[in-house]
Amino acid sequence: ASAHALVEAGVLRDGSPLRFNHPLLRSAAESAMTDPQKQDLHAAAARVHRVEGGDPELIAAHVVKTQTLTEPWLVEALRAAAQQALSRGAPDPAASYLRRALDETVPDNERPSLMRLLGSALLRAGDEEGIAWMKRAREASDDPGFRAAIAEEVGPSLIVRMRFEESAALLQESIADLDGASRETELLLRAALVRTALGGNQDAFGEPYQELKRAARDARGGSSEERMAHQFLALGAALGLATAPQARGHALIAIDDEDVVRASAAAGRPLGQAAIALAICGEPALAERMSEIGTEEMRRRAALFGIASNLSTQAATRLTRGDIAGAAMDAEEAHRLAAQGVPMVPAGVAGIRVAIAIERGLPADAEQILIDGGLTGKLPPGLFIGFTQVARARLRLLQGRIEEGLRDLTIAAGTYHGLGSVGPDLIPPRLHVPLALFALGRVGEARDTAESEEGWARQIENPRLIGEALRVRGLVDDRVGIDALRQAVGLLAPTDYRLDHARALVDFGAALRRAKERKASRDPLREAMDLAHRCGATALQERARIELEATGARPRSVLVSGVESLTPSELRVAKLAAGGMTNREIAQSLFVAPKTVETHLRHCYQKLQIAGRNGLADALTTDG
């Protein structure tokens, strides 16, 4: 009867459950109560929902609003709610539940696990305070296995904040604490040490890699710990510590299948480094798919750092395949997340964005990316900083600032005791050095260096790098010239590295033209122009067109339309919408406003010349 009267009076909304008709009415009702009254009512509500088996987060939402409730079941209820919130990708409420739980009297043996869970929630929300909670949890426990797990879990957050020595110290201390008690945990810690070294502690890279190799001698990939070990062995091998077939072998043990990749990402142990190794060593399509799965899982968990990190890997693998539009889409989203405060090394993403701008014939845009990121001076160490160092070097060569470009290449190539870093296209910088030497007029040195680098590429049995080394040698060494370029084209043609193939075709066709073989030069130049267009490599396409015109041919014009006309953000939204996601789901996935999604979709419909959402899938597939 009271509810009926209140509905008639317009105070409550007609329906079930009963709600106030307007937020102002709710506010007025609440303002009539004292704070102790509110706390008592929240405590009563929490008890009722618990007795009735209510949703854990509903119970917790009441508990955090009262300090008067202190009952034995409270801590476990808050823990369950936090775990549920984390499972649905909501770290912020999870952290509030856990803070409230830690205000209670918690047994000493349970407090470390609660502190660790709070640290994990804060780190997933991008809050650096999570590191302090993790370290407190570690100090509060004398269990070597628990302490080791925290050292490994907190490592990536320390690395992206350039706290390499701190990460390494925690890991080494935990290895000593274990004293051989757990082989699998030790494998995980040694893999994390290599990860730390790759992040920036390059002087200490060789020893942890060799220790990991010894520890993983009998590992067959049957556990998550063994797969983590193999992924870092794969990356080291791909960078030149072993052959490309050996790197692929390690990576395939790590990855195994799509379910393993998804489960590893869900457990907070993504296999992105194995994907990079595959992209370097001849399997870029598989690498791209593995990166996509990792990104999907991180989106499901709403793990912002994981999303940004996976998008960077995904952008690099797509750039390696020659999918410049896809790489730009990923790199721009990763950059946007970094700009929103997601902790990561933004220079790695900047390097990919610079490389994309160069391929699109936009050197001024590339320079602005460096300026905006404060990346025109000395760069910090690290594998992914190599992305920027090499991209900046390529830009400097393009600008005629050859000495600066050579200096950047030399630094990047000397990383990790001469092992070297990789550029955003996952090509080692050492293979670019002969071009810089040649541009400076140091022809003899350029020839000798190019010959040496070809020998290195053959030694590690990497067909892509052999093809690239032959292309470079053909440009700087007139003793092998056209023959080396012809071999490069032949090696790269059957691979999935379309952009590398297009570049080799342009150089081969241009060399034939300069040798007065105009008719023979036209076919490779036409093929290069078409392939560069399909890659979205505007600068290379234009160069092929100019070379083709110089042979007396009349290349057809290529109009930019369809998918190629979409911006990276528009393409991302179009793909998600074509996959069946609603505007609200897309907005939540990309952390943007629903209005932004609507605007992007409207532009997509106009550019793709379709009536609406139902035509997206066909338009993207047909144009793809």
XYZ file of C-alpha atoms in Angstrom:
624
model
C 0.000 0.000 0.000
C 2.848 2.392 0.819
C 4.597 1.587 -2.452
C 1.359 2.162 -4.378
C 0.863 5.543 -2.702
C 4.466 6.580 -3.442
C 4.111 5.547 -7.106
C 0.858 7.533 -7.327
C 2.651 10.532 -5.816
C 5.451 10.237 -8.382
C 8.139 9.518 -5.781
C 8.791 5.937 -6.924
C 8.867 4.549 -10.462
C 6.235 1.905 -11.251
C 8.070 -1.395 -11.761
C 10.166 -4.037 -10.075
C 12.496 -3.569 -8.321
C 11.244 -0.299 -6.832
C 13.360 2.731 -7.736
C 13.139 6.445 -7.110
C 11.524 8.300 -9.985
C 14.413 10.747 -10.225
C 17.968 10.947 -8.840
C 17.036 14.184 -7.097
C 14.382 12.335 -5.077
C 16.902 9.689 -4.054
C 19.345 12.443 -3.070
C 16.640 14.158 -1.017
C 15.779 10.928 0.806
C 19.448 10.236 1.564
C 20.078 13.777 2.777
C 17.390 13.278 5.404
C 19.484 10.524 7.016
C 22.565 10.892 9.196
C 25.768 9.134 8.192
C 25.465 6.549 11.017
C 21.941 5.743 9.825
C 23.192 5.229 6.264
C 26.010 2.975 7.459
C 23.593 0.883 9.517
C 21.259 0.489 6.537
C 24.138 -0.541 4.242
C 25.272 -3.073 6.855
C 21.718 -4.449 7.104
C 21.450 -4.649 3.312
C 24.772 -6.509 3.097
C 23.553 -9.071 5.661
C 20.249 -9.604 3.848
C 21.895 -10.088 0.440
C 24.398 -12.538 1.947
C 21.661 -14.629 3.600
C 19.720 -14.663 0.329
C 22.801 -15.693 -1.676
C 23.066 -12.365 -3.450
C 25.673 -11.333 -6.013
C 29.118 -10.969 -4.327
C 29.664 -7.522 -5.800
C 26.252 -6.322 -4.605
C 27.163 -7.409 -1.078
C 30.577 -5.732 -1.367
C 29.062 -2.500 -2.711
C 27.147 -2.170 0.573
C 30.077 -3.283 2.736
C 32.456 -0.597 1.432
C 29.942 2.068 2.451
C 29.934 1.077 6.092
C 32.552 0.803 8.813
C 30.073 -0.587 11.361
C 29.998 -4.068 9.872
C 32.683 -6.363 11.297
C 31.681 -9.998 10.933
C 33.696 -13.204 10.268
C 32.359 -13.689 6.727
C 33.184 -10.156 5.568
C 36.780 -10.590 4.341
C 36.015 -13.652 2.229
C 32.918 -11.941 0.782
C 35.031 -8.940 -0.253
C 37.725 -11.208 -1.725
C 35.111 -13.093 -3.775
C 33.661 -9.807 -5.018
C 37.118 -8.528 -5.976
C 37.913 -11.694 -7.911
C 34.568 -11.465 -9.710
C 35.218 -7.819 -10.591
C 38.680 -8.671 -11.934
C 37.272 -11.529 -14.007
C 34.898 -9.109 -15.735
C 37.676 -6.561 -16.322
C 36.811 -4.065 -13.571
C 39.991 -3.512 -11.489
C 38.898 -0.221 -9.860
C 35.959 -1.608 -7.820
C 38.055 -4.707 -7.070
C 40.694 -2.477 -5.494
C 38.077 -0.677 -3.352
C 36.735 -4.030 -2.066
C 40.239 -5.223 -1.185
C 41.178 -2.004 0.608
C 38.062 -2.450 2.754
C 38.988 -6.081 3.442
C 42.458 -5.063 4.614
C 40.863 -2.643 7.094
C 39.520 -5.704 8.902
C 41.379 -7.975 11.291
C 42.874 -10.456 8.860
C 44.907 -13.491 10.025
C 48.639 -13.057 9.366
C 48.725 -16.036 7.001
C 45.946 -14.528 4.818
C 47.044 -10.888 4.694
C 49.883 -11.324 2.088
C 47.547 -12.886 -0.487
C 45.027 -10.056 -0.028
C 47.772 -7.447 -0.438
C 49.002 -9.204 -3.581
C 45.483 -9.246 -5.027
C 45.128 -5.531 -4.278
C 48.483 -4.841 -5.933
C 47.424 -6.813 -8.988
C 44.111 -4.918 -9.238
C 45.858 -1.548 -8.963
C 48.440 -2.469 -11.601
C 45.713 -3.640 -13.962
C 44.101 -0.232 -13.468
C 47.433 1.435 -14.325
C 48.075 2.632 -10.766
C 51.754 2.553 -9.728
C 50.711 2.122 -6.079
C 50.168 -1.527 -7.000
C 53.954 -2.067 -7.043
C 54.229 -0.961 -3.407
C 51.411 -3.314 -2.360
C 53.060 -6.196 -4.233
C 56.357 -5.567 -2.478
C 54.605 -5.335 0.911
C 52.903 -8.661 0.240
C 56.258 -10.200 -0.659
C 57.908 -8.877 2.503
C 55.017 -10.125 4.653
C 55.501 -13.733 3.525
C 58.261 -16.223 4.190
C 57.000 -18.661 1.533
C 59.678 -18.773 -1.236
C 57.144 -19.833 -3.876
C 54.764 -16.984 -3.032
C 57.620 -14.461 -2.966
C 58.873 -15.748 -6.328
C 55.424 -15.453 -7.919
C 55.210 -11.799 -6.874
C 58.714 -11.032 -8.179
C 57.728 -12.443 -11.576
C 54.287 -10.799 -11.635
C 55.475 -7.299 -10.750
C 58.404 -7.412 -13.211
C 56.621 -5.986 -16.298
C 55.292 -3.037 -14.281
C 58.822 -2.239 -13.093
C 60.244 -2.618 -16.598
C 57.839 -0.183 -18.260
C 58.744 2.338 -15.565
C 62.439 1.838 -16.395
C 63.136 0.240 -12.969
C 65.248 -2.550 -14.463
C 67.717 -3.026 -11.596
C 64.884 -3.278 -9.072
C 63.175 -5.979 -11.129
C 66.412 -7.935 -11.605
C 67.244 -7.746 -7.876
C 63.834 -9.133 -6.859
C 64.149 -11.998 -9.349
C 67.693 -12.927 -8.365
C 66.781 -12.842 -4.685
C 63.839 -15.167 -5.335
C 65.997 -17.609 -7.313
C 68.402 -17.736 -4.357
C 65.479 -18.215 -1.917
C 64.169 -21.182 -3.917
C 67.576 -22.895 -3.777
C 66.501 -25.401 -6.435
C 63.303 -26.377 -4.611
C 61.032 -25.788 -7.635
C 62.395 -26.282 -11.154
C 59.349 -24.767 -12.871
C 59.288 -21.668 -10.674
C 63.004 -21.198 -11.298
C 62.374 -21.445 -15.063
C 59.767 -18.717 -14.776
C 62.110 -16.455 -12.815
C 65.000 -16.992 -15.225
C 62.706 -16.186 -18.149
C 61.664 -13.010 -16.328
C 65.348 -12.092 -15.863
C 65.845 -12.313 -19.626
C 62.719 -10.180 -20.089
C 64.231 -7.583 -17.734
C 67.500 -7.602 -19.660
C 65.660 -7.155 -22.952
C 63.848 -4.222 -21.384
C 67.013 -2.305 -20.713
C 69.666 -4.067 -18.628
C 71.635 -4.938 -21.739
C 75.013 -5.286 -20.024
C 73.610 -8.259 -18.127
C 71.833 -9.914 -21.061
C 74.215 -12.726 -22.009
C 74.471 -14.455 -18.651
C 70.720 -14.779 -17.839
C 70.050 -15.999 -21.385
C 72.642 -18.768 -21.084
C 71.392 -19.666 -17.589
C 67.836 -19.922 -18.947
C 69.064 -22.078 -21.809
C 70.731 -24.483 -19.364
C 67.724 -24.570 -17.046
C 65.301 -25.253 -19.943
C 67.384 -28.000 -21.537
C 64.755 -30.686 -20.832
C 61.664 -28.447 -20.978
C 59.123 -29.708 -23.516
C 56.474 -26.996 -23.111
C 54.101 -29.019 -20.964
C 53.534 -26.211 -18.485
C 53.037 -22.452 -18.509
C 56.469 -22.002 -16.932
C 58.188 -24.053 -19.640
C 56.383 -22.115 -22.374
C 57.523 -18.808 -20.882
C 61.104 -20.090 -20.904
C 60.851 -21.120 -24.551
C 59.374 -17.800 -25.674
C 62.393 -15.868 -24.383
C 64.783 -18.447 -25.791
C 62.949 -17.939 -29.090
C 63.400 -14.177 -29.025
C 67.101 -14.361 -28.174
C 67.622 -16.910 -30.936
C 65.669 -14.758 -33.403
C 67.908 -11.794 -32.588
C 70.947 -13.827 -33.598
C 72.008 -16.027 -30.679
C 70.975 -19.099 -32.661
C 69.555 -19.956 -36.095
C 66.126 -18.967 -37.375
C 64.922 -22.625 -37.426
C 65.953 -22.966 -33.781
C 64.118 -19.735 -32.908
C 60.993 -21.009 -34.669
C 61.268 -24.289 -32.768
C 61.360 -22.534 -29.397
C 58.488 -20.218 -30.380
C 56.251 -23.065 -31.544
C 56.825 -24.933 -28.280
C 55.818 -21.765 -26.425
C 52.719 -21.116 -28.506
C 51.567 -24.685 -29.167
C 48.022 -23.685 -30.254
C 45.473 -20.871 -30.019
C 43.960 -22.177 -26.777
C 47.368 -22.079 -25.116
C 47.932 -18.488 -26.282
C 44.534 -17.451 -24.941
C 45.019 -19.244 -21.619
C 48.500 -17.773 -21.149
C 47.195 -14.245 -21.743
C 44.295 -14.865 -19.332
C 46.803 -15.979 -16.682
C 48.788 -12.754 -17.106
C 51.591 -14.445 -19.059
C 51.122 -13.318 -22.671
C 53.302 -14.907 -25.353
C 54.020 -11.726 -27.316
C 57.785 -12.278 -27.414
C 57.257 -15.639 -29.109
C 55.086 -13.851 -31.675
C 57.883 -11.341 -32.361
C 60.351 -14.215 -32.783
C 58.034 -15.852 -35.329
C 57.608 -12.566 -37.192
C 61.390 -12.208 -37.464
C 61.953 -15.820 -38.493
C 59.521 -16.435 -41.331
C 56.069 -16.848 -39.756
C 54.587 -13.310 -39.710
C 51.004 -14.442 -40.423
C 51.046 -16.845 -37.466
C 52.695 -14.148 -35.334
C 49.932 -11.701 -36.227
C 47.208 -14.181 -35.293
C 48.868 -14.944 -31.955
C 49.119 -11.206 -31.226
C 45.442 -10.736 -32.055
C 44.437 -13.483 -29.614
C 46.524 -11.886 -26.884
C 44.905 -8.508 -27.527
C 41.405 -10.025 -27.496
C 42.053 -11.631 -24.118
C 43.504 -8.449 -22.661
C 40.429 -6.523 -23.845
C 38.218 -9.088 -22.136
C 40.125 -8.537 -18.887
C 40.210 -4.743 -19.446
C 43.944 -4.924 -18.671
C 45.015 -1.581 -20.147
C 48.755 -2.199 -19.987
C 48.260 -5.633 -21.562
C 46.105 -4.141 -24.332
C 48.675 -1.440 -25.130
C 51.587 -3.885 -25.008
C 49.853 -6.428 -27.251
C 48.791 -3.718 -29.688
C 52.443 -2.662 -30.038
C 53.448 -6.241 -30.831
C 50.488 -6.577 -33.196
C 51.444 -3.348 -34.997
C 55.014 -4.566 -35.473
C 53.906 -7.927 -36.879
C 51.457 -6.228 -39.268
C 54.088 -3.752 -40.431
C 56.427 -6.687 -41.023
C 53.812 -8.306 -43.280
C 53.263 -5.075 -45.171
C 49.821 -4.316 -43.703
C 50.477 -0.632 -43.094
C 46.816 0.306 -42.531
C 46.445 -2.423 -39.895
C 49.736 -1.467 -38.238
C 48.650 2.181 -38.098
C 45.320 1.190 -36.565
C 47.049 -0.722 -33.753
C 49.837 1.811 -33.191
C 47.435 4.744 -32.923
C 45.296 2.963 -30.343
C 48.384 1.999 -28.314
C 49.572 5.611 -28.514
C 46.164 6.868 -27.353
C 46.220 4.515 -24.356
C 49.740 5.677 -23.470
C 48.567 9.300 -23.715
C 45.738 8.457 -21.287
C 48.295 7.428 -18.700
C 48.615 3.685 -19.314
C 52.141 2.877 -18.133
C 54.283 1.635 -21.000
C 57.407 2.722 -22.821
C 55.833 5.139 -25.332
C 59.050 5.336 -27.368
C 58.430 1.805 -28.672
C 55.037 2.807 -30.061
C 56.517 6.056 -31.394
C 59.060 4.082 -33.422
C 56.300 2.130 -35.140
C 54.363 5.331 -35.839
C 57.484 6.967 -37.304
C 58.076 3.960 -39.575
C 54.459 4.043 -40.759
C 54.695 7.775 -41.542
C 57.882 7.124 -43.558
C 56.206 4.354 -45.571
C 53.283 6.676 -46.243
C 55.601 9.381 -47.563
C 55.012 11.734 -44.616
C 58.486 12.591 -43.235
C 57.224 15.817 -41.625
C 54.662 13.795 -39.660
C 57.381 11.346 -38.639
C 59.552 14.187 -37.334
C 56.614 15.622 -35.379
C 56.037 12.262 -33.672
C 59.646 12.334 -32.450
C 59.319 15.941 -31.281
C 56.012 15.328 -29.477
C 57.481 12.294 -27.730
C 60.668 14.087 -26.689
C 62.633 11.569 -28.761
C 65.002 13.783 -30.731
C 67.847 13.504 -28.194
C 69.521 10.596 -26.428
C 67.241 7.572 -26.087
C 67.010 5.238 -23.069
C 68.057 1.582 -23.481
C 65.812 -1.344 -24.328
C 64.677 -3.664 -27.094
C 61.556 -1.677 -27.963
C 63.443 1.618 -27.818
C 65.329 0.061 -30.722
C 62.096 0.461 -32.677
C 62.491 4.216 -32.312
C 66.276 4.291 -32.724
C 66.102 2.480 -36.075
C 63.018 4.366 -37.292
C 64.696 7.655 -36.397
C 67.834 6.545 -38.236
C 65.810 5.787 -41.381
C 64.188 9.209 -41.134
C 67.573 10.914 -40.762
C 68.890 9.118 -43.861
C 65.792 10.253 -45.752
C 66.389 13.827 -44.563
C 70.023 13.738 -45.644
C 71.271 13.812 -42.046
C 73.440 10.786 -42.730
C 75.921 11.069 -39.848
C 73.066 11.217 -37.314
C 71.374 8.240 -38.954
C 74.575 6.197 -38.898
C 75.096 7.047 -35.228
C 71.611 5.809 -34.330
C 72.095 2.615 -36.348
C 75.456 1.955 -34.717
C 74.016 2.339 -31.209
C 71.022 0.110 -31.980
C 73.236 -2.502 -33.664
C 75.598 -2.581 -30.683
C 72.908 -3.344 -28.117
C 73.212 -6.576 -26.084
C 76.934 -7.189 -26.613
C 76.631 -6.682 -30.346
C 73.540 -8.870 -30.670
C 71.590 -5.819 -31.719
C 68.042 -4.623 -31.424
C 65.407 -4.661 -34.171
C 63.596 -1.903 -36.006
C 59.821 -1.526 -36.102
C 59.772 -3.740 -39.204
C 61.711 -6.327 -37.135
C 64.831 -6.047 -39.314
C 68.111 -5.773 -37.347
C 69.674 -2.296 -37.693
C 73.029 -3.775 -38.703
C 71.542 -4.538 -42.140
C 70.859 -0.824 -42.694
C 74.401 0.286 -41.800
C 75.952 -0.294 -45.283
C 73.405 2.092 -46.838
C 74.441 4.884 -44.443
C 78.149 4.236 -45.092
C 77.523 4.290 -48.844
C 75.609 7.578 -48.582
C 78.632 9.100 -46.810
C 80.900 8.060 -49.686
C 82.621 5.347 -47.650
C 82.076 2.899 -50.499
C 84.749 0.344 -49.649
C 83.609 0.144 -46.044
C 79.994 -0.157 -47.184
C 80.870 -3.066 -49.504
C 82.823 -4.934 -46.827
C 80.083 -4.400 -44.234
C 77.354 -5.532 -46.620
C 79.283 -8.683 -47.503
C 79.850 -9.433 -43.817
C 76.163 -8.922 -42.976
C 75.109 -11.252 -45.781
C 77.411 -13.878 -44.280
C 75.820 -13.332 -40.854
C 72.288 -13.659 -42.262
C 73.255 -16.924 -43.993
C 74.864 -18.197 -40.809
C 71.640 -17.791 -38.836
C 69.659 -19.317 -41.752
C 67.040 -16.579 -41.954
C 65.708 -16.330 -45.559
C 64.097 -12.937 -44.994
C 67.295 -11.417 -43.610
C 69.362 -13.066 -46.348
C 67.034 -11.444 -48.899
C 67.338 -8.051 -47.196
C 71.139 -8.394 -46.936
C 71.329 -9.240 -50.648
C 69.172 -6.221 -51.503
C 71.444 -3.909 -49.515
C 74.557 -5.489 -50.984
C 73.166 -5.082 -54.484
C 72.749 -1.346 -53.819
C 76.238 -0.667 -52.425
C 78.458 -3.258 -54.153
C 78.706 -2.903 -57.912
C 80.644 -6.157 -58.071
C 77.429 -8.114 -57.438
C 74.842 -5.377 -58.203
C 71.967 -6.654 -60.329
C 72.652 -10.323 -59.575
C 72.344 -9.744 -55.823
C 69.105 -7.788 -56.319
C 67.720 -10.545 -58.542
C 68.509 -13.106 -55.831
C 66.850 -10.884 -53.210
C 63.652 -10.728 -55.265
C 63.680 -14.506 -55.721
C 64.176 -15.166 -52.003
C 61.500 -12.726 -50.847
C 58.844 -13.516 -53.481
C 57.506 -16.727 -51.834
C 57.525 -15.247 -48.310
C 54.789 -13.376 -46.498
C 56.954 -10.230 -46.321
C 55.159 -8.253 -49.033
C 56.725 -4.884 -48.263
C 60.266 -6.319 -48.331
C 59.466 -7.976 -51.641
C 58.088 -4.736 -53.092
C 61.189 -2.827 -51.987
C 63.489 -5.415 -53.578
C 61.449 -5.265 -56.819
C 61.790 -1.463 -57.000
C 65.546 -1.617 -56.426
C 65.927 -4.430 -58.968
C 63.841 -2.628 -61.601
C 65.693 0.655 -60.999
C 69.055 -1.113 -61.346
C 67.949 -2.664 -64.654
C 66.836 0.739 -65.926
C 70.171 2.324 -65.021
C 71.867 -0.534 -66.855
C 69.899 0.501 -69.999
C 67.689 -2.590 -69.790
C 64.502 -0.536 -69.886
C 62.176 -3.179 -71.256
C 63.315 -5.766 -68.696
C 62.898 -3.255 -65.878
C 59.210 -2.596 -66.495
C 57.726 -5.850 -65.200
C 59.400 -5.748 -61.756
C 58.548 -2.043 -61.445
C 54.892 -2.616 -62.353
C 54.712 -5.505 -59.869
C 56.375 -3.359 -57.211
C 53.971 -0.490 -57.784
C 50.951 -2.781 -57.442
C 52.348 -4.550 -54.377
C 53.329 -1.276 -52.669
C 49.805 0.043 -53.287
C 48.270 -3.049 -51.687
C 50.586 -2.625 -48.693
C 49.644 1.040 -48.326
C 53.305 2.030 -48.851
C 52.631 5.338 -50.606
C 56.278 6.458 -50.719
C 57.464 3.205 -52.290
C 54.546 3.209 -54.723
C 55.469 6.718 -55.855
C 59.116 5.758 -56.287
C 58.097 2.770 -58.422
C 55.880 5.045 -60.526
C 58.717 7.537 -61.129
C 61.108 4.733 -62.097
C 58.489 3.245 -64.409
C 57.908 6.574 -66.125
C 61.681 6.882 -66.612
C 61.576 3.687 -68.690
C 59.104 5.335 -71.076
C 56.101 3.395 -69.721
C 52.839 5.048 -68.665
C 51.799 3.679 -65.277
C 48.111 3.794 -64.490
C 46.903 6.109 -61.736
C 45.726 4.568 -58.495
C 42.897 6.270 -56.632
C 42.669 6.004 -52.868
C 39.198 4.803 -51.935
C 37.392 2.176 -49.930
C 39.197 0.706 -46.944
C 42.386 2.585 -47.841
C 40.614 5.877 -47.244
C 39.703 4.990 -43.642
C 41.759 6.417 -40.803
C 43.274 3.891 -38.346
C 40.576 4.695 -35.766
C 37.781 4.349 -38.338
C 39.172 1.013 -39.515
C 39.367 -0.303 -35.945
C 35.735 0.659 -35.240
C 34.548 -0.728 -38.598
C 36.183 -4.102 -37.931
C 34.644 -4.387 -34.467
C 31.209 -3.369 -35.760
C 31.489 -5.850 -38.632
C 32.258 -8.517 -36.030
C 28.884 -7.928 -34.393
C 29.726 -5.625 -31.481
C 27.279 -2.881 -30.532
C 28.320 0.772 -30.345
C 28.355 0.613 -26.554
C 30.480 -2.549 -26.566
C 32.915 -0.958 -29.016
C 33.153 2.168 -26.858
C 33.871 0.059 -23.765
C 36.445 -2.027 -25.619
C 38.323 0.994 -26.979
C 37.814 3.210 -23.898
C 36.164 5.996 -25.903
C 32.769 7.707 -25.761
C 29.809 6.098 -27.629
C 29.452 9.376 -29.574
C 32.988 8.875 -30.930
C 32.021 5.413 -32.188
C 28.920 6.825 -33.895
C 31.013 9.511 -35.643
C 33.604 6.992 -36.864
C 30.900 4.661 -38.198
C 29.173 7.505 -40.045
C 32.453 8.362 -41.784
C 32.995 4.672 -42.600
C 29.590 4.389 -44.260
C 30.331 7.463 -46.382
C 33.813 6.358 -47.444
C 32.802 2.745 -48.123
C 29.628 3.920 -49.903
C 27.338 1.626 -47.930
C 23.957 2.294 -46.337
C 24.806 1.163 -42.844
C 26.158 -1.438 -40.450
C 24.882 -4.463 -42.379
C 27.165 -3.677 -45.308
C 30.394 -3.394 -43.290
C 31.492 -7.040 -43.336
C 31.106 -7.367 -47.123
C 32.765 -3.994 -47.763
C 35.796 -4.835 -45.629
C 36.131 -8.354 -47.066
C 35.659 -7.311 -50.700
C 38.120 -4.445 -50.379
C 40.523 -6.429 -48.206
